[in-house]
Short mmCIF file of C-alpha atoms in Angstrom, two decimals:
data_model
loop_
_atom_site.label_atom_id
_atom_site.label_comp_id
_atom_site.label_asym_id
_atom_site.label_seq_id
_atom_site.Cartn_x
_atom_site.Cartn_y
_atom_site.Cartn_z
CA MET Q 11 115.98 -134.17 -82.74
CA GLY Q 12 115.01 -137.98 -81.60
CA ALA Q 13 111.49 -138.86 -81.77
CA GLU Q 14 110.75 -137.44 -78.43
CA GLY Q 15 107.75 -135.47 -78.30
CA PHE Q 16 105.76 -131.76 -77.08
CA PHE Q 17 104.15 -134.15 -74.13
CA GLU Q 18 103.83 -137.64 -72.91
CA ARG Q 19 101.06 -139.64 -72.25
CA VAL Q 20 100.81 -141.02 -68.83
CA ASP Q 21 97.51 -142.62 -69.26
CA ALA Q 22 94.19 -141.58 -70.95
CA GLY Q 23 93.87 -137.87 -68.96
CA ARG Q 24 97.26 -136.98 -67.36
CA PHE Q 25 99.61 -135.68 -69.80
CA LEU Q 26 104.41 -134.55 -68.80
CA ALA Q 27 105.20 -131.98 -70.85
CA THR Q 28 108.53 -131.96 -71.94
CA GLU Q 29 111.00 -129.29 -72.64
CA TYR Q 30 109.84 -128.55 -76.70
CA THR Q 31 106.81 -127.27 -75.05
CA ARG Q 32 109.28 -123.89 -72.75
CA GLY Q 33 108.29 -120.49 -74.32
CA PRO Q 34 110.98 -117.72 -74.68
CA TRP Q 35 109.18 -115.64 -72.01
CA ASP Q 36 110.09 -117.74 -68.81
CA PRO Q 37 111.70 -121.33 -68.84
CA GLY Q 38 109.30 -122.45 -66.36
CA SER Q 39 106.12 -121.93 -68.67
CA GLN Q 40 104.95 -123.21 -71.94
CA HIS Q 41 104.70 -121.91 -75.02
CA ALA Q 42 100.30 -122.16 -76.16
CA GLY Q 43 100.26 -123.42 -78.94
CA PRO Q 44 101.22 -127.18 -77.45
CA PRO Q 45 99.11 -127.08 -74.94
CA ALA Q 46 96.11 -125.72 -77.47
CA ALA Q 47 97.16 -128.31 -79.79
CA LEU Q 48 96.78 -130.94 -77.07
CA LEU Q 49 93.35 -129.63 -75.57
CA GLY Q 50 92.04 -129.82 -78.94
CA ARG Q 51 93.41 -133.54 -79.43
CA ALA Q 52 91.44 -134.40 -76.15
CA VAL Q 53 88.17 -132.79 -77.91
CA GLU Q 54 88.43 -134.87 -80.53
CA GLU Q 55 89.15 -138.17 -78.92
CA ARG Q 56 87.46 -137.73 -75.52
CA ALA Q 57 85.87 -141.47 -74.62
CA GLY Q 58 82.45 -141.73 -76.95
CA ALA Q 59 83.20 -138.82 -79.26
CA ARG Q 60 81.29 -139.18 -82.66
CA GLU Q 61 82.95 -139.41 -85.52
CA ASP Q 62 80.91 -137.60 -88.01
CA MET Q 63 81.74 -134.89 -86.25
CA ARG Q 64 84.53 -131.97 -86.99
CA ILE Q 65 85.94 -128.93 -84.49
CA ALA Q 66 84.67 -125.94 -86.45
CA ARG Q 67 85.41 -123.54 -84.14
CA ILE Q 68 87.49 -123.48 -80.83
CA THR Q 69 88.04 -121.08 -78.30
CA TYR Q 70 91.02 -120.85 -75.63
CA GLU Q 71 90.95 -119.20 -72.62
CA ILE Q 72 94.34 -118.74 -70.38
CA LEU Q 73 94.04 -118.26 -67.49
CA ARG Q 74 97.52 -118.41 -65.87
CA PRO Q 75 100.84 -119.60 -68.00
CA VAL Q 76 100.75 -123.33 -68.32
CA PRO Q 77 103.46 -124.79 -66.30
CA ILE Q 78 105.91 -127.55 -67.54
CA GLY Q 79 105.52 -130.70 -65.68
CA PRO Q 80 102.31 -133.09 -64.88
CA LEU Q 81 98.92 -131.99 -66.29
CA GLU Q 82 95.66 -132.86 -65.76
CA ILE Q 83 92.98 -132.81 -68.92
CA THR Q 84 88.87 -133.05 -68.42
CA THR Q 85 86.67 -133.13 -71.01
CA SER Q 86 82.60 -132.60 -70.97
CA VAL Q 87 79.90 -132.46 -73.07
CA LEU Q 88 77.74 -128.73 -72.65
CA ARG Q 89 75.28 -129.21 -75.62
CA ALA Q 90 74.75 -132.70 -77.74
CA GLY Q 91 72.73 -131.86 -81.23
CA ARG Q 92 71.43 -133.58 -84.57
CA GLY Q 93 74.29 -131.39 -86.42
CA THR Q 94 76.90 -129.58 -83.89
CA GLU Q 95 77.45 -130.12 -80.00
CA VAL Q 96 79.61 -127.98 -77.86
CA VAL Q 97 82.41 -129.33 -76.07
CA GLU Q 98 84.60 -128.42 -72.75
CA ALA Q 99 88.19 -129.15 -71.51
CA ALA Q 100 89.90 -128.07 -69.12
CA LEU Q 101 93.63 -128.19 -69.00
CA ALA Q 102 94.92 -127.85 -65.28
CA PRO Q 103 98.63 -129.64 -62.95
CA GLN Q 104 97.60 -132.33 -60.73
CA GLY Q 105 95.86 -131.67 -57.95
CA ALA Q 106 95.49 -127.70 -58.99
CA ALA Q 107 93.56 -125.43 -60.16
CA PRO Q 108 92.81 -124.98 -64.58
CA VAL Q 109 95.63 -123.07 -66.72
CA MET Q 110 93.63 -123.11 -69.84
CA LEU Q 111 90.09 -124.18 -70.88
CA ALA Q 112 88.71 -124.68 -74.91
CA ARG Q 113 84.89 -124.31 -75.56
CA ALA Q 114 84.54 -125.92 -79.26
CA LEU Q 115 81.90 -126.62 -82.26
CA ARG Q 116 81.87 -129.64 -83.79
CA ILE Q 117 79.48 -129.81 -86.56
CA ARG Q 118 78.52 -133.29 -88.69
CA VAL Q 119 80.38 -133.96 -91.73
CA ALA Q 120 79.14 -135.72 -94.44
CA GLU Q 121 81.85 -136.39 -97.74
CA GLU Q 122 80.42 -134.80 -100.64
CA SER Q 123 76.98 -134.20 -99.57
CA VAL Q 124 77.31 -129.74 -100.74
CA PRO Q 125 79.52 -128.45 -103.65
CA GLY Q 126 82.57 -127.58 -102.68
CA VAL Q 127 82.96 -123.13 -102.39
CA ALA Q 128 87.04 -122.02 -101.53
CA PRO Q 129 89.68 -120.39 -102.90
CA GLY Q 130 93.70 -122.69 -104.00
CA PRO Q 131 97.01 -121.33 -103.41
CA GLN Q 132 97.41 -118.08 -102.21
CA LEU Q 133 100.50 -118.25 -101.50
CA PRO Q 134 104.67 -119.57 -102.30
CA PRO Q 135 104.84 -123.01 -101.07
CA PRO Q 136 107.26 -123.64 -98.45
CA GLY Q 137 109.14 -124.55 -100.63
CA GLU Q 138 110.69 -121.85 -102.51
CA VAL Q 139 111.24 -120.09 -99.52
CA GLY Q 140 113.96 -120.84 -96.69
CA ALA Q 141 114.33 -121.09 -93.24
CA ALA Q 142 114.06 -118.43 -90.44
CA PRO Q 143 115.43 -118.15 -87.12
CA PHE Q 144 113.19 -117.36 -83.89
CA PHE Q 145 113.83 -114.23 -82.28
CA PRO Q 146 116.73 -114.40 -79.99
CA VAL Q 147 115.38 -116.96 -76.09
CA PRO Q 148 117.75 -117.53 -73.55
CA TRP Q 149 117.99 -121.11 -73.63
CA GLU Q 150 118.55 -123.92 -76.73
CA THR Q 151 115.65 -126.08 -76.66
CA GLY Q 152 111.89 -125.31 -76.21
CA TYR Q 153 109.31 -124.66 -79.14
CA HIS Q 154 111.50 -122.57 -80.67
CA SER Q 155 113.75 -125.27 -81.41
CA ALA Q 156 111.39 -127.78 -81.99
CA MET Q 157 108.99 -125.98 -85.04
CA GLU Q 158 110.11 -125.37 -88.39
CA ALA Q 159 109.29 -121.53 -89.36
CA ARG Q 160 109.61 -120.63 -93.25
CA PHE Q 161 108.65 -116.69 -94.18
CA THR Q 162 107.53 -115.32 -97.10
CA GLU Q 163 106.73 -112.69 -96.33
CA GLY Q 164 108.14 -110.41 -92.87
CA ALA Q 165 110.12 -111.82 -89.91
CA PHE Q 166 110.14 -112.92 -86.49
CA LEU Q 167 112.96 -109.64 -86.54
CA GLU Q 168 110.77 -107.20 -88.12
CA LEU Q 169 108.35 -105.00 -87.39
CA GLY Q 170 104.52 -105.31 -89.28
CA PRO Q 171 102.91 -107.91 -91.24
CA GLY Q 172 104.05 -111.73 -91.63
CA ILE Q 173 103.63 -114.61 -93.51
CA CYS Q 174 104.90 -117.96 -91.67
CA TRP Q 175 104.48 -121.69 -92.91
CA MET Q 176 105.63 -123.73 -89.69
CA ARG Q 177 106.02 -127.31 -89.39
CA MET Q 178 106.47 -129.26 -86.20
CA LYS Q 179 109.65 -131.26 -85.94
CA VAL Q 180 108.52 -133.62 -83.38
CA PRO Q 181 105.50 -135.66 -82.47
CA LEU Q 182 102.87 -133.76 -80.38
CA LEU Q 183 102.46 -136.98 -78.40
CA ALA Q 184 105.82 -139.13 -77.60
CA GLY Q 185 106.04 -142.40 -80.38
CA GLU Q 186 101.68 -141.14 -81.38
CA GLU Q 187 100.86 -139.90 -85.10
CA VAL Q 188 100.71 -135.94 -85.56
CA LYS Q 189 96.98 -135.71 -86.61
CA PRO Q 190 95.91 -133.43 -89.01
CA LEU Q 191 94.39 -130.63 -86.07
CA ASP Q 192 98.09 -131.02 -83.72
CA ARG Q 193 99.69 -129.20 -87.46
CA VAL Q 194 97.27 -126.30 -87.71
CA LEU Q 195 96.13 -125.73 -83.28
CA ILE Q 196 100.46 -125.87 -82.45
CA ALA Q 197 101.23 -123.26 -85.44
CA ALA Q 198 97.81 -120.76 -84.89
CA ASP Q 199 99.01 -119.14 -81.19
CA SER Q 200 102.48 -118.31 -82.80
CA GLY Q 201 100.12 -115.04 -84.70
CA ASN Q 202 101.24 -112.44 -82.00
CA GLY Q 203 104.90 -113.27 -82.64
CA ILE Q 204 104.58 -113.30 -86.13
CA SER Q 205 103.00 -109.97 -87.36
CA SER Q 206 104.37 -108.21 -84.18
CA VAL Q 207 104.11 -104.28 -84.04
CA MET Q 208 106.26 -103.14 -81.11
CA ASP Q 209 109.42 -104.13 -80.02
CA PHE Q 210 110.40 -107.00 -77.62
CA GLY Q 211 112.16 -105.55 -75.58
CA ARG Q 212 110.19 -102.33 -75.00
CA PHE Q 213 106.90 -104.09 -74.81
CA VAL Q 214 104.51 -106.35 -73.81
CA PHE Q 215 102.22 -107.66 -75.86
CA VAL Q 216 100.85 -111.38 -74.33
CA ASN Q 217 97.80 -113.01 -75.83
CA GLY Q 218 95.01 -113.87 -72.93
CA ASP Q 219 92.52 -115.99 -75.56
CA LEU Q 220 92.73 -117.84 -79.37
CA THR Q 221 89.78 -118.13 -81.55
CA VAL Q 222 90.85 -120.33 -83.88
CA HIS Q 223 87.85 -120.76 -86.91
CA LEU Q 224 88.09 -123.94 -89.39
CA HIS Q 225 85.81 -124.25 -92.57
CA ARG Q 226 88.54 -127.36 -93.33
CA HIS Q 227 90.47 -129.68 -91.39
CA PRO Q 228 94.42 -128.76 -93.13
CA VAL Q 229 96.80 -131.11 -95.40
CA GLY Q 230 100.42 -131.99 -95.61
CA GLU Q 231 102.74 -131.60 -93.02
CA TRP Q 232 102.95 -127.85 -93.29
CA ALA Q 233 100.88 -125.13 -91.77
CA CYS Q 234 100.40 -121.44 -92.62
CA VAL Q 235 100.18 -118.16 -90.83
CA GLU Q 236 99.04 -114.96 -92.49
CA ALA Q 237 98.70 -112.65 -89.81
CA ARG Q 238 98.41 -108.71 -89.01
CA THR Q 239 98.30 -107.15 -85.20
CA SER Q 240 97.04 -104.31 -84.32
CA VAL Q 241 97.24 -101.96 -80.82
CA ASP Q 242 95.52 -99.56 -79.39
CA PRO Q 243 97.16 -96.93 -77.21
CA ALA Q 244 95.10 -97.40 -74.37
CA GLY Q 245 96.95 -101.10 -75.15
CA ILE Q 246 94.90 -103.12 -76.04
CA GLY Q 247 96.25 -105.23 -79.54
CA LEU Q 248 94.74 -107.40 -81.62
CA ALA Q 249 96.11 -110.52 -84.13
CA ASP Q 250 94.40 -111.92 -86.71
CA ALA Q 251 95.78 -114.53 -88.79
CA ARG Q 252 94.36 -115.84 -92.36
CA LEU Q 253 95.54 -119.89 -92.01
CA HIS Q 254 96.75 -122.10 -95.57
CA ASP Q 255 98.13 -125.75 -96.32
CA GLU Q 256 99.14 -126.10 -99.31
CA LYS Q 257 96.13 -126.65 -100.76
CA GLY Q 258 94.48 -123.16 -100.36
CA PRO Q 259 92.87 -121.36 -97.25
CA ILE Q 260 92.19 -123.72 -93.98
CA GLY Q 261 90.40 -120.73 -91.25
CA ARG Q 262 91.28 -118.06 -89.81
CA SER Q 263 92.87 -116.82 -85.97
CA ALA Q 264 92.60 -114.35 -83.53
CA GLN Q 265 94.40 -113.60 -80.38
CA SER Q 266 93.17 -110.48 -77.97
CA LEU Q 267 96.11 -108.52 -76.50
CA PHE Q 268 97.51 -107.14 -73.21
CA VAL Q 269 99.85 -104.72 -74.60
CA ALA Q 270 101.96 -102.79 -71.96
CA PRO Q 271 105.78 -100.55 -71.49
CA ARG Q 272 108.20 -103.56 -69.76
#
C-alpha cells in the first residue's frame, strides 16, 4: 500500500473517508474502528483543547451505519473542571443527522506525580506469531486489508475467545502522523470479531456501542485486543476485552451486541 490513509482531511472539521474504511458487511459502509479513531482524534485536537489532559474513557453510540464519503465532525465541551472534563463529538455525513456520537472523559495528567502501579507484559509479543487472515470478505480493499492481525490465541475463523495483535498499515489521516490513540481506538472495535462465538453465516451479532477505558496510552506500532464474548438466549451479547501494548495492559473495551439469526 502507498501513503494513503483511512481518511483525507478536507479542512479542520471535514473529512473524506477512503475505501480503506470499508467494513465486512456492506460495500458502502465503514467498519466502526476508523470513525471511532477519527472521533477520538477530534476530541484531543479540537480548538482550545487542554494539553495537560488525556482521554481516560470514551464511549461511542453507533446510531446507524457510517457511510463511505464526505463527513463532518463537531465537538462541544459538556463539563470543564480543574482535573476532569467531558467532551462530546458528533460524526455526520455532510448536511445530514449524526451517525456516530462520542463522549469522552479527559483527566489531567502530571508526569511522575504519583507512583505507577501497573503490570508488565503478559502476552507473547507480535513478533513471535505470524500474520493471520481475516474472515472472507467479498471485496479486495477495506479495513481488513489496511490492518495487520496476528493472533496468539484463537483466530477470526475460529469460535471462542481470541487474543489478537493489530497494526495499522496506513495512517488514520493521509499524510499525517499516526498518534498513539489512533492505534488503540481503530483496533478496539474488533473485539466482537476476534472473539466471535457464533457462525457469521448463520447469525448476525453487531455492536451498537463501544466503550474504551485507558489508564495508559499505547506506545509502539501494535495494539492487542484480548477479547471474550458472552451471549444470552434472549439475543443480547457482550464482547469484553483487555487492551495491551508491548509494555503491558493499557485498559479495557466493551461492546453491547445485538444477536439474531440471519
